[in-house]
Amino acid sequence: MIILGEFMLVNFNDMLKKAKENRFAVPHFNINNLEWTKYILEVCQEKDIPVILGVSEGAAKYMGGYKTISGMVKGLIQELGITIPVCLHVDHGQTFETCKKAIEAGFTSVMIDASRLPLEENIKVTKEVVDYAHQYGVSVEAEVGHIGGTEDNITSSVTNATLEECMAMVQYTGIDALAPALGSVHGFYQGEPNLDFITMKKINETLPIPLVLHGGSGIPDDKIKEAIACGISKINVNTELQVAWSDGVKKALAEKPDLYDPRKVIGAGEEEMKKAIIQKIELFGTKK
Ligand code: 13P
């Protein structure tokens, strides 16, 4: 944990432990720019709940790198008087080097996603990241099976995880949270999402660590509630916030086509996006 004056960035261990014990989920909202980060922090502070800010490799590149993002988040926390626990997390880090770079820049949590590799190699890379990250108190999430769909403009297919694979990953690596692929996808769903709740429940009952649901957009509310009841403690959301934000911007530009001030163009998505954030927090039942 990095404590800076009266505000702090934390790893996700405490918040997810409470979520697992009390059957709610902590939101992982992806950030894509300064405005998004500000809106998310403001809403979560207002609701007095912990939050995980997720940064994909593509978003890190877009925003100018991990140091830039870390500085931006710490600055916002200080300037906005944010006192809730905030975890700054790498989303789908593909390599050890990515995770190391982010940790050096002040990220307090990483996801190493080597799920494209066979399980043994996935475990090997994940263990390297755990050994490095834990020296700095940084939490580590890993993926077993493969969560498909489209993220950062890359599309891939789904491979579901098995209980045995999840047990091996946890036993050999010492990770802090696990994202088992169980039918959810990144981006939009074709038809109804088909989540394997039976395996989800079994994994949760067998493993001591919190479980993560990726592809949190587009899953009907009743299925999100069932996933939480089956032991999901962290839910990742990006696409639904993108849609809400861009709906607000499109509406403003349609009403006033001569808008040119970037603060007014980008800022036009604030209300819609904040509504979407509140809806997720209430659905997830997030508490401090
Ligand atoms: P969505 O874009 O489907 O919300 O998924 C986000 C996600 O899982 C990030 O890791």
PDB file of C-alpha atoms and ligand atoms in Angstrom:
ATOM      1  CA  MET A   1       0.000   0.000   0.000  1.00  0.00           C
ATOM      2  CA  ILE A   2       1.297   3.441  -0.897  1.00  0.00           C
ATOM      3  CA  ILE A   3       0.114   6.088   1.549  1.00  0.00           C
ATOM      4  CA  LEU A   4       0.463   9.645   0.331  1.00  0.00           C
ATOM      5  CA  GLY A   5      -0.529  12.238   2.871  1.00  0.00           C
ATOM      6  CA  GLU A   6      -4.189  11.819   3.681  1.00  0.00           C
ATOM      7  CA  PHE A   7      -5.035   9.878   0.572  1.00  0.00           C
ATOM      8  CA  MET A   8      -3.992   6.494  -0.567  1.00  0.00           C
ATOM      9  CA  LEU A   9      -3.833   3.988  -3.336  1.00  0.00           C
ATOM     10  CA  VAL A  10      -4.313   0.438  -2.111  1.00  0.00           C
ATOM     11  CA  ASN A  11      -4.123  -3.078  -3.502  1.00  0.00           C
ATOM     12  CA  PHE A  12      -7.456  -4.881  -3.840  1.00  0.00           C
ATOM     13  CA  ASN A  13      -6.973  -7.477  -1.103  1.00  0.00           C
ATOM     14  CA  ASP A  14      -8.983  -5.903   1.726  1.00  0.00           C
ATOM     15  CA  MET A  15     -11.831  -4.684  -0.449  1.00  0.00           C
ATOM     16  CA  LEU A  16     -12.232  -8.048  -2.210  1.00  0.00           C
ATOM     17  CA  LYS A  17     -11.937 -10.047   1.017  1.00  0.00           C
ATOM     18  CA  LYS A  18     -14.879  -8.060   2.423  1.00  0.00           C
ATOM     19  CA  ALA A  19     -16.780  -8.521  -0.843  1.00  0.00           C
ATOM     20  CA  LYS A  20     -16.255 -12.301  -0.815  1.00  0.00           C
ATOM     21  CA  GLU A  21     -17.275 -12.597   2.853  1.00  0.00           C
ATOM     22  CA  ASN A  22     -20.344 -10.392   2.503  1.00  0.00           C
ATOM     23  CA  ARG A  23     -21.465 -11.411  -0.998  1.00  0.00           C
ATOM     24  CA  PHE A  24     -21.223  -8.186  -2.935  1.00  0.00           C
ATOM     25  CA  ALA A  25     -18.959  -7.102  -5.778  1.00  0.00           C
ATOM     26  CA  VAL A  26     -16.480  -4.242  -6.036  1.00  0.00           C
ATOM     27  CA  PRO A  27     -16.635  -2.429  -9.385  1.00  0.00           C
ATOM     28  CA  HIS A  28     -13.606  -2.424 -11.650  1.00  0.00           C
ATOM     29  CA  PHE A  29     -14.251   0.448 -14.035  1.00  0.00           C
ATOM     30  CA  ASN A  30     -11.859   0.828 -16.961  1.00  0.00           C
ATOM     31  CA  ILE A  31     -10.487   4.324 -17.385  1.00  0.00           C
ATOM     32  CA  ASN A  32      -9.782   5.802 -20.790  1.00  0.00           C
ATOM     33  CA  ASN A  33      -9.002   9.435 -20.049  1.00  0.00           C
ATOM     34  CA  LEU A  34      -8.873  12.064 -17.341  1.00  0.00           C
ATOM     35  CA  GLU A  35     -12.572  12.875 -17.471  1.00  0.00           C
ATOM     36  CA  TRP A  36     -13.617   9.251 -16.955  1.00  0.00           C
ATOM     37  CA  THR A  37     -11.256   8.917 -14.002  1.00  0.00           C
ATOM     38  CA  LYS A  38     -12.670  12.070 -12.428  1.00  0.00           C
ATOM     39  CA  TYR A  39     -16.309  10.991 -12.911  1.00  0.00           C
ATOM     40  CA  ILE A  40     -15.663   7.523 -11.440  1.00  0.00           C
ATOM     41  CA  LEU A  41     -13.810   8.904  -8.422  1.00  0.00           C
ATOM     42  CA  GLU A  42     -16.483  11.546  -7.779  1.00  0.00           C
ATOM     43  CA  VAL A  43     -19.363   9.053  -7.883  1.00  0.00           C
ATOM     44  CA  CYS A  44     -17.594   6.439  -5.742  1.00  0.00           C
ATOM     45  CA  GLN A  45     -16.602   9.089  -3.187  1.00  0.00           C
ATOM     46  CA  GLU A  46     -20.208  10.324  -3.072  1.00  0.00           C
ATOM     47  CA  LYS A  47     -21.433   6.735  -2.556  1.00  0.00           C
ATOM     48  CA  ASP A  48     -18.581   6.046  -0.103  1.00  0.00           C
ATOM     49  CA  ILE A  49     -17.491   2.785  -1.704  1.00  0.00           C
ATOM     50  CA  PRO A  50     -14.106   1.361  -2.739  1.00  0.00           C
ATOM     51  CA  VAL A  51     -13.234   1.272  -6.432  1.00  0.00           C
ATOM     52  CA  ILE A  52     -10.757  -0.384  -8.778  1.00  0.00           C
ATOM     53  CA  LEU A  53      -9.564   1.706 -11.736  1.00  0.00           C
ATOM     54  CA  GLY A  54      -8.584  -0.681 -14.545  1.00  0.00           C
ATOM     55  CA  VAL A  55      -6.116   0.310 -17.255  1.00  0.00           C
ATOM     56  CA  SER A  56      -5.766  -1.875 -20.355  1.00  0.00           C
ATOM     57  CA  GLU A  57      -2.497  -1.856 -22.306  1.00  0.00           C
ATOM     58  CA  GLY A  58      -4.245   0.048 -25.119  1.00  0.00           C
ATOM     59  CA  ALA A  59      -5.625   2.644 -22.705  1.00  0.00           C
ATOM     60  CA  ALA A  60      -2.188   3.029 -21.085  1.00  0.00           C
ATOM     61  CA  LYS A  61      -0.663   3.764 -24.483  1.00  0.00           C
ATOM     62  CA  TYR A  62      -3.490   6.166 -25.333  1.00  0.00           C
ATOM     63  CA  MET A  63      -3.128   8.102 -22.067  1.00  0.00           C
ATOM     64  CA  GLY A  64       0.641   8.470 -22.346  1.00  0.00           C
ATOM     65  CA  GLY A  65       1.959   5.564 -20.277  1.00  0.00           C
ATOM     66  CA  TYR A  66       1.774   4.203 -16.735  1.00  0.00           C
ATOM     67  CA  LYS A  67       3.667   7.059 -15.076  1.00  0.00           C
ATOM     68  CA  THR A  68       1.308   9.615 -16.612  1.00  0.00           C
ATOM     69  CA  ILE A  69      -1.722   7.674 -15.415  1.00  0.00           C
ATOM     70  CA  SER A  70      -0.360   7.129 -11.934  1.00  0.00           C
ATOM     71  CA  GLY A  71       0.400  10.851 -11.624  1.00  0.00           C
ATOM     72  CA  MET A  72      -3.055  11.761 -12.926  1.00  0.00           C
ATOM     73  CA  VAL A  73      -4.863   9.434 -10.498  1.00  0.00           C
ATOM     74  CA  LYS A  74      -2.818  10.546  -7.489  1.00  0.00           C
ATOM     75  CA  GLY A  75      -3.349  14.183  -8.447  1.00  0.00           C
ATOM     76  CA  LEU A  76      -7.102  13.737  -8.776  1.00  0.00           C
ATOM     77  CA  ILE A  77      -7.326  11.904  -5.454  1.00  0.00           C
ATOM     78  CA  GLN A  78      -5.542  14.775  -3.756  1.00  0.00           C
ATOM     79  CA  GLU A  79      -7.233  17.674  -5.534  1.00  0.00           C
ATOM     80  CA  LEU A  80     -10.750  16.214  -5.313  1.00  0.00           C
ATOM     81  CA  GLY A  81     -10.330  15.195  -1.663  1.00  0.00           C
ATOM     82  CA  ILE A  82     -10.971  11.514  -2.367  1.00  0.00           C
ATOM     83  CA  THR A  83     -10.826   9.448   0.839  1.00  0.00           C
ATOM     84  CA  ILE A  84     -12.302   6.107  -0.299  1.00  0.00           C
ATOM     85  CA  PRO A  85      -9.939   3.177  -1.001  1.00  0.00           C
ATOM     86  CA  VAL A  86      -8.797   3.385  -4.639  1.00  0.00           C
ATOM     87  CA  CYS A  87      -6.909   0.563  -6.350  1.00  0.00           C
ATOM     88  CA  LEU A  88      -4.985   1.351  -9.547  1.00  0.00           C
ATOM     89  CA  HIS A  89      -4.878  -1.874 -11.536  1.00  0.00           C
ATOM     90  CA  VAL A  90      -3.398  -3.099 -14.823  1.00  0.00           C
ATOM     91  CA  ASP A  91      -6.130  -4.815 -16.846  1.00  0.00           C
ATOM     92  CA  HIS A  92      -4.989  -7.759 -18.995  1.00  0.00           C
ATOM     93  CA  GLY A  93      -1.245  -7.121 -18.758  1.00  0.00           C
ATOM     94  CA  GLN A  94       0.142  -9.430 -21.416  1.00  0.00           C
ATOM     95  CA  THR A  95       3.710  -9.744 -20.142  1.00  0.00           C
ATOM     96  CA  PHE A  96       5.888  -9.628 -17.019  1.00  0.00           C
ATOM     97  CA  GLU A  97       7.512  -6.441 -18.425  1.00  0.00           C
ATOM     98  CA  THR A  98       4.167  -4.620 -18.655  1.00  0.00           C
ATOM     99  CA  CYS A  99       3.329  -5.475 -15.054  1.00  0.00           C
ATOM    100  CA  LYS A 100       6.804  -4.473 -13.823  1.00  0.00           C
ATOM    101  CA  LYS A 101       6.627  -1.146 -15.625  1.00  0.00           C
ATOM    102  CA  ALA A 102       3.226  -0.351 -14.102  1.00  0.00           C
ATOM    103  CA  ILE A 103       4.368  -1.352 -10.598  1.00  0.00           C
ATOM    104  CA  GLU A 104       7.437   0.872 -10.945  1.00  0.00           C
ATOM    105  CA  ALA A 105       5.097   3.707 -11.941  1.00  0.00           C
ATOM    106  CA  GLY A 106       3.029   3.276  -8.759  1.00  0.00           C
ATOM    107  CA  PHE A 107       0.204   0.909  -9.764  1.00  0.00           C
ATOM    108  CA  THR A 108      -0.999  -1.022  -6.727  1.00  0.00           C
ATOM    109  CA  SER A 109      -2.410  -4.034  -8.549  1.00  0.00           C
ATOM    110  CA  VAL A 110      -1.883  -5.962 -11.780  1.00  0.00           C
ATOM    111  CA  MET A 111      -3.634  -8.561 -13.855  1.00  0.00           C
ATOM    112  CA  ILE A 112      -1.238 -10.804 -15.705  1.00  0.00           C
ATOM    113  CA  ASP A 113      -3.177 -12.343 -18.563  1.00  0.00           C
ATOM    114  CA  ALA A 114      -1.175 -15.167 -20.100  1.00  0.00           C
ATOM    115  CA  SER A 115      -4.365 -17.070 -20.887  1.00  0.00           C
ATOM    116  CA  ARG A 116      -3.397 -17.288 -24.565  1.00  0.00           C
ATOM    117  CA  LEU A 117      -0.660 -19.753 -23.501  1.00  0.00           C
ATOM    118  CA  PRO A 118      -1.072 -23.398 -22.444  1.00  0.00           C
ATOM    119  CA  LEU A 119      -1.870 -23.664 -18.699  1.00  0.00           C
ATOM    120  CA  GLU A 120       1.657 -24.636 -17.624  1.00  0.00           C
ATOM    121  CA  GLU A 121       3.164 -21.595 -19.354  1.00  0.00           C
ATOM    122  CA  ASN A 122       0.370 -19.356 -18.080  1.00  0.00           C
ATOM    123  CA  ILE A 123       1.221 -20.542 -14.543  1.00  0.00           C
ATOM    124  CA  LYS A 124       4.948 -19.945 -15.095  1.00  0.00           C
ATOM    125  CA  VAL A 125       4.529 -16.332 -16.268  1.00  0.00           C
ATOM    126  CA  THR A 126       1.927 -15.634 -13.578  1.00  0.00           C
ATOM    127  CA  LYS A 127       4.239 -16.951 -10.840  1.00  0.00           C
ATOM    128  CA  GLU A 128       7.039 -14.629 -12.017  1.00  0.00           C
ATOM    129  CA  VAL A 129       4.666 -11.661 -11.749  1.00  0.00           C
ATOM    130  CA  VAL A 130       3.416 -12.751  -8.297  1.00  0.00           C
ATOM    131  CA  ASP A 131       6.981 -13.119  -6.976  1.00  0.00           C
ATOM    132  CA  TYR A 132       7.852  -9.635  -8.212  1.00  0.00           C
ATOM    133  CA  ALA A 133       4.577  -7.870  -7.312  1.00  0.00           C
ATOM    134  CA  HIS A 134       4.270  -9.262  -3.794  1.00  0.00           C
ATOM    135  CA  GLN A 135       7.623  -7.737  -2.814  1.00  0.00           C
ATOM    136  CA  TYR A 136       5.914  -4.354  -3.225  1.00  0.00           C
ATOM    137  CA  GLY A 137       2.544  -5.255  -1.692  1.00  0.00           C
ATOM    138  CA  VAL A 138       0.946  -5.218  -5.150  1.00  0.00           C
ATOM    139  CA  SER A 139      -2.000  -7.602  -5.685  1.00  0.00           C
ATOM    140  CA  VAL A 140      -2.147  -9.954  -8.667  1.00  0.00           C
ATOM    141  CA  GLU A 141      -5.083 -11.265 -10.694  1.00  0.00           C
ATOM    142  CA  ALA A 142      -4.712 -14.005 -13.310  1.00  0.00           C
ATOM    143  CA  GLU A 143      -6.956 -15.580 -15.936  1.00  0.00           C
ATOM    144  CA  VAL A 144      -7.674 -19.259 -16.535  1.00  0.00           C
ATOM    145  CA  GLY A 145      -9.461 -20.462 -19.664  1.00  0.00           C
ATOM    146  CA  HIS A 146      -9.881 -17.583 -22.079  1.00  0.00           C
ATOM    147  CA  ILE A 147     -12.404 -14.728 -21.887  1.00  0.00           C
ATOM    148  CA  GLY A 148     -13.284 -13.959 -25.485  1.00  0.00           C
ATOM    149  CA  GLY A 149     -14.942 -11.038 -27.238  1.00  0.00           C
ATOM    150  CA  THR A 150     -13.457  -7.714 -28.299  1.00  0.00           C
ATOM    151  CA  GLU A 151     -11.196  -5.518 -26.200  1.00  0.00           C
ATOM    152  CA  ASP A 152      -8.677  -2.907 -27.371  1.00  0.00           C
ATOM    153  CA  ASN A 153      -9.836  -3.812 -30.914  1.00  0.00           C
ATOM    154  CA  ILE A 154      -8.621  -7.410 -30.518  1.00  0.00           C
ATOM    155  CA  THR A 155     -11.213 -10.151 -30.931  1.00  0.00           C
ATOM    156  CA  SER A 156     -10.746 -13.684 -29.590  1.00  0.00           C
ATOM    157  CA  SER A 157     -12.898 -16.729 -28.856  1.00  0.00           C
ATOM    158  CA  VAL A 158     -13.961 -18.141 -25.464  1.00  0.00           C
ATOM    159  CA  THR A 159     -12.474 -21.224 -23.762  1.00  0.00           C
ATOM    160  CA  ASN A 160     -14.115 -22.059 -20.446  1.00  0.00           C
ATOM    161  CA  ALA A 161     -11.998 -22.777 -17.360  1.00  0.00           C
ATOM    162  CA  THR A 162     -12.258 -25.985 -15.335  1.00  0.00           C
ATOM    163  CA  LEU A 163     -12.083 -26.315 -11.546  1.00  0.00           C
ATOM    164  CA  GLU A 164      -8.861 -28.357 -11.799  1.00  0.00           C
ATOM    165  CA  GLU A 165      -7.132 -25.679 -13.905  1.00  0.00           C
ATOM    166  CA  CYS A 166      -8.187 -22.982 -11.430  1.00  0.00           C
ATOM    167  CA  MET A 167      -6.925 -25.037  -8.480  1.00  0.00           C
ATOM    168  CA  ALA A 168      -3.553 -25.533 -10.195  1.00  0.00           C
ATOM    169  CA  MET A 169      -3.225 -21.816 -10.956  1.00  0.00           C
ATOM    170  CA  VAL A 170      -3.893 -20.826  -7.345  1.00  0.00           C
ATOM    171  CA  GLN A 171      -1.764 -23.576  -5.800  1.00  0.00           C
ATOM    172  CA  TYR A 172       1.342 -22.961  -7.923  1.00  0.00           C
ATOM    173  CA  THR A 173       1.304 -19.169  -8.118  1.00  0.00           C
ATOM    174  CA  GLY A 174      -0.152 -17.645  -4.915  1.00  0.00           C
ATOM    175  CA  ILE A 175      -2.291 -15.146  -6.893  1.00  0.00           C
ATOM    176  CA  ASP A 176      -4.693 -12.872  -4.983  1.00  0.00           C
ATOM    177  CA  ALA A 177      -7.732 -13.084  -7.293  1.00  0.00           C
ATOM    178  CA  LEU A 178      -8.755 -15.281 -10.184  1.00  0.00           C
ATOM    179  CA  ALA A 179     -10.715 -14.569 -13.357  1.00  0.00           C
ATOM    180  CA  PRO A 180     -12.010 -17.938 -14.576  1.00  0.00           C
ATOM    181  CA  ALA A 181     -13.464 -17.758 -18.091  1.00  0.00           C
ATOM    182  CA  LEU A 182     -17.005 -19.092 -17.692  1.00  0.00           C
ATOM    183  CA  GLY A 183     -18.874 -17.727 -20.691  1.00  0.00           C
ATOM    184  CA  SER A 184     -18.636 -13.954 -20.283  1.00  0.00           C
ATOM    185  CA  VAL A 185     -17.108 -11.923 -23.129  1.00  0.00           C
ATOM    186  CA  HIS A 186     -15.657  -8.443 -23.546  1.00  0.00           C
ATOM    187  CA  GLY A 187     -17.799  -6.001 -25.509  1.00  0.00           C
ATOM    188  CA  PHE A 188     -21.259  -6.774 -26.847  1.00  0.00           C
ATOM    189  CA  TYR A 189     -22.939 -10.184 -26.541  1.00  0.00           C
ATOM    190  CA  GLN A 190     -24.509 -12.016 -29.442  1.00  0.00           C
ATOM    191  CA  GLY A 191     -27.782 -13.049 -27.782  1.00  0.00           C
ATOM    192  CA  GLU A 192     -28.075 -13.891 -24.057  1.00  0.00           C
ATOM    193  CA  PRO A 193     -24.818 -14.446 -22.157  1.00  0.00           C
ATOM    194  CA  ASN A 194     -24.438 -18.094 -21.184  1.00  0.00           C
ATOM    195  CA  LEU A 195     -22.582 -18.133 -17.856  1.00  0.00           C
ATOM    196  CA  ASP A 196     -21.588 -21.415 -16.209  1.00  0.00           C
ATOM    197  CA  PHE A 197     -22.891 -20.702 -12.691  1.00  0.00           C
ATOM    198  CA  ILE A 198     -22.425 -24.288 -11.519  1.00  0.00           C
ATOM    199  CA  THR A 199     -18.657 -24.234 -12.123  1.00  0.00           C
ATOM    200  CA  MET A 200     -18.468 -20.663 -10.801  1.00  0.00           C
ATOM    201  CA  LYS A 201     -20.005 -21.742  -7.478  1.00  0.00           C
ATOM    202  CA  LYS A 202     -17.769 -24.809  -7.255  1.00  0.00           C
ATOM    203  CA  ILE A 203     -14.628 -22.768  -7.895  1.00  0.00           C
ATOM    204  CA  ASN A 204     -15.692 -20.217  -5.283  1.00  0.00           C
ATOM    205  CA  GLU A 205     -16.381 -22.882  -2.669  1.00  0.00           C
ATOM    206  CA  THR A 206     -13.070 -24.652  -3.370  1.00  0.00           C
ATOM    207  CA  LEU A 207     -10.689 -21.710  -3.603  1.00  0.00           C
ATOM    208  CA  PRO A 208      -9.960 -19.254  -0.787  1.00  0.00           C
ATOM    209  CA  ILE A 209      -9.411 -16.250  -3.080  1.00  0.00           C
ATOM    210  CA  PRO A 210     -11.946 -13.834  -4.652  1.00  0.00           C
ATOM    211  CA  LEU A 211     -13.267 -14.432  -8.174  1.00  0.00           C
ATOM    212  CA  VAL A 212     -13.490 -11.850 -10.949  1.00  0.00           C
ATOM    213  CA  LEU A 213     -16.105 -11.520 -13.682  1.00  0.00           C
ATOM    214  CA  HIS A 214     -14.817  -9.889 -16.871  1.00  0.00           C
ATOM    215  CA  GLY A 215     -17.120  -8.629 -19.596  1.00  0.00           C
ATOM    216  CA  GLY A 216     -19.549  -7.098 -17.084  1.00  0.00           C
ATOM    217  CA  SER A 217     -21.344  -5.077 -19.796  1.00  0.00           C
ATOM    218  CA  GLY A 218     -24.507  -6.430 -21.366  1.00  0.00           C
ATOM    219  CA  ILE A 219     -25.153  -9.121 -18.738  1.00  0.00           C
ATOM    220  CA  PRO A 220     -28.786  -8.895 -17.533  1.00  0.00           C
ATOM    221  CA  ASP A 221     -29.188  -7.719 -13.924  1.00  0.00           C
ATOM    222  CA  ASP A 222     -30.538 -11.068 -12.693  1.00  0.00           C
ATOM    223  CA  LYS A 223     -27.466 -12.870 -14.042  1.00  0.00           C
ATOM    224  CA  ILE A 224     -25.131 -10.348 -12.407  1.00  0.00           C
ATOM    225  CA  LYS A 225     -26.936 -10.987  -9.100  1.00  0.00           C
ATOM    226  CA  GLU A 226     -26.636 -14.747  -9.607  1.00  0.00           C
ATOM    227  CA  ALA A 227     -22.908 -14.392 -10.353  1.00  0.00           C
ATOM    228  CA  ILE A 228     -22.459 -12.452  -7.086  1.00  0.00           C
ATOM    229  CA  ALA A 229     -24.461 -15.115  -5.240  1.00  0.00           C
ATOM    230  CA  CYS A 230     -22.099 -17.725  -6.757  1.00  0.00           C
ATOM    231  CA  GLY A 231     -19.097 -15.858  -5.326  1.00  0.00           C
ATOM    232  CA  ILE A 232     -18.017 -13.203  -7.825  1.00  0.00           C
ATOM    233  CA  SER A 233     -16.351 -10.351  -5.866  1.00  0.00           C
ATOM    234  CA  LYS A 234     -15.012  -8.047  -8.610  1.00  0.00           C
ATOM    235  CA  ILE A 235     -16.865  -7.130 -11.814  1.00  0.00           C
ATOM    236  CA  ASN A 236     -15.138  -5.406 -14.729  1.00  0.00           C
ATOM    237  CA  VAL A 237     -17.096  -2.870 -16.751  1.00  0.00           C
ATOM    238  CA  ASN A 238     -15.924  -0.855 -19.735  1.00  0.00           C
ATOM    239  CA  THR A 239     -18.210  -1.080 -22.791  1.00  0.00           C
ATOM    240  CA  GLU A 240     -21.398   0.052 -21.023  1.00  0.00           C
ATOM    241  CA  LEU A 241     -19.610   3.171 -19.752  1.00  0.00           C
ATOM    242  CA  GLN A 242     -18.292   3.829 -23.265  1.00  0.00           C
ATOM    243  CA  VAL A 243     -21.818   3.586 -24.670  1.00  0.00           C
ATOM    244  CA  ALA A 244     -23.327   5.815 -21.943  1.00  0.00           C
ATOM    245  CA  TRP A 245     -20.599   8.434 -22.322  1.00  0.00           C
ATOM    246  CA  SER A 246     -20.743   8.499 -26.128  1.00  0.00           C
ATOM    247  CA  ASP A 247     -24.576   8.682 -26.088  1.00  0.00           C
ATOM    248  CA  GLY A 248     -24.275  11.902 -24.080  1.00  0.00           C
ATOM    249  CA  VAL A 249     -21.665  13.335 -26.441  1.00  0.00           C
ATOM    250  CA  LYS A 250     -23.624  12.383 -29.584  1.00  0.00           C
ATOM    251  CA  LYS A 251     -26.794  13.948 -28.183  1.00  0.00           C
ATOM    252  CA  ALA A 252     -25.001  17.210 -27.359  1.00  0.00           C
ATOM    253  CA  LEU A 253     -23.404  17.375 -30.809  1.00  0.00           C
ATOM    254  CA  ALA A 254     -26.732  16.669 -32.511  1.00  0.00           C
ATOM    255  CA  GLU A 255     -28.371  19.470 -30.533  1.00  0.00           C
ATOM    256  CA  LYS A 256     -25.460  21.882 -30.967  1.00  0.00           C
ATOM    257  CA  PRO A 257     -23.433  20.923 -34.060  1.00  0.00           C
ATOM    258  CA  ASP A 258     -21.234  24.005 -33.642  1.00  0.00           C
ATOM    259  CA  LEU A 259     -19.764  22.844 -30.288  1.00  0.00           C
ATOM    260  CA  TYR A 260     -15.975  22.997 -30.483  1.00  0.00           C
ATOM    261  CA  ASP A 261     -14.621  23.487 -26.944  1.00  0.00           C
ATOM    262  CA  PRO A 262     -13.235  20.037 -25.987  1.00  0.00           C
ATOM    263  CA  ARG A 263     -14.378  20.578 -22.386  1.00  0.00           C
ATOM    264  CA  LYS A 264     -17.949  20.918 -23.645  1.00  0.00           C
ATOM    265  CA  VAL A 265     -17.710  18.092 -26.191  1.00  0.00           C
ATOM    266  CA  ILE A 266     -16.073  15.551 -23.865  1.00  0.00           C
ATOM    267  CA  GLY A 267     -17.901  16.881 -20.801  1.00  0.00           C
ATOM    268  CA  ALA A 268     -21.271  16.297 -22.476  1.00  0.00           C
ATOM    269  CA  GLY A 269     -20.928  12.601 -21.610  1.00  0.00           C
ATOM    270  CA  GLU A 270     -20.647  13.225 -17.847  1.00  0.00           C
ATOM    271  CA  GLU A 271     -24.292  12.933 -16.834  1.00  0.00           C
ATOM    272  CA  GLU A 272     -25.003   9.759 -18.822  1.00  0.00           C
ATOM    273  CA  MET A 273     -21.794   8.142 -17.661  1.00  0.00           C
ATOM    274  CA  LYS A 274     -22.368   8.986 -14.002  1.00  0.00           C
ATOM    275  CA  LYS A 275     -25.867   7.482 -14.225  1.00  0.00           C
ATOM    276  CA  ALA A 276     -24.381   4.259 -15.625  1.00  0.00           C
ATOM    277  CA  ILE A 277     -21.773   4.128 -12.827  1.00  0.00           C
ATOM    278  CA  ILE A 278     -24.459   4.553 -10.142  1.00  0.00           C
ATOM    279  CA  GLN A 279     -26.606   1.847 -11.734  1.00  0.00           C
ATOM    280  CA  LYS A 280     -23.692  -0.638 -11.577  1.00  0.00           C
ATOM    281  CA  ILE A 281     -22.741   0.225  -7.996  1.00  0.00           C
ATOM    282  CA  GLU A 282     -26.338  -0.293  -6.847  1.00  0.00           C
ATOM    283  CA  LEU A 283     -26.637  -3.549  -8.790  1.00  0.00           C
ATOM    284  CA  PHE A 284     -23.353  -4.887  -7.360  1.00  0.00           C
ATOM    285  CA  GLY A 285     -24.448  -3.973  -3.793  1.00  0.00           C
ATOM    286  CA  THR A 286     -20.985  -2.512  -3.179  1.00  0.00           C
ATOM    287  CA  LYS A 287     -20.160  -1.551   0.411  1.00  0.00           C
ATOM    288  CA  LYS A 288     -17.104  -0.202   2.151  1.00  0.00           C
TER     289      LYS A 288
HETATM  290  P1  13P B   1     -16.780  -4.969 -20.976  1.00  0.00           P
HETATM  291  O1  13P B   1     -16.110  -4.046 -21.943  1.00  0.00           O
HETATM  292  O2  13P B   1     -17.553  -6.025 -21.659  1.00  0.00           O
HETATM  293  O3  13P B   1     -17.548  -4.252 -19.931  1.00  0.00           O
HETATM  294  O4  13P B   1     -15.609  -5.768 -20.217  1.00  0.00           O
HETATM  295  C1  13P B   1     -14.659  -5.054 -19.490  1.00  0.00           C
HETATM  296  C2  13P B   1     -13.618  -5.965 -18.976  1.00  0.00           C
HETATM  297  O5  13P B   1     -13.843  -7.118 -18.698  1.00  0.00           O
HETATM  298  C3  13P B   1     -12.271  -5.392 -18.778  1.00  0.00           C
HETATM  299  O6  13P B   1     -11.362  -6.335 -18.366  1.00  0.00           O
END
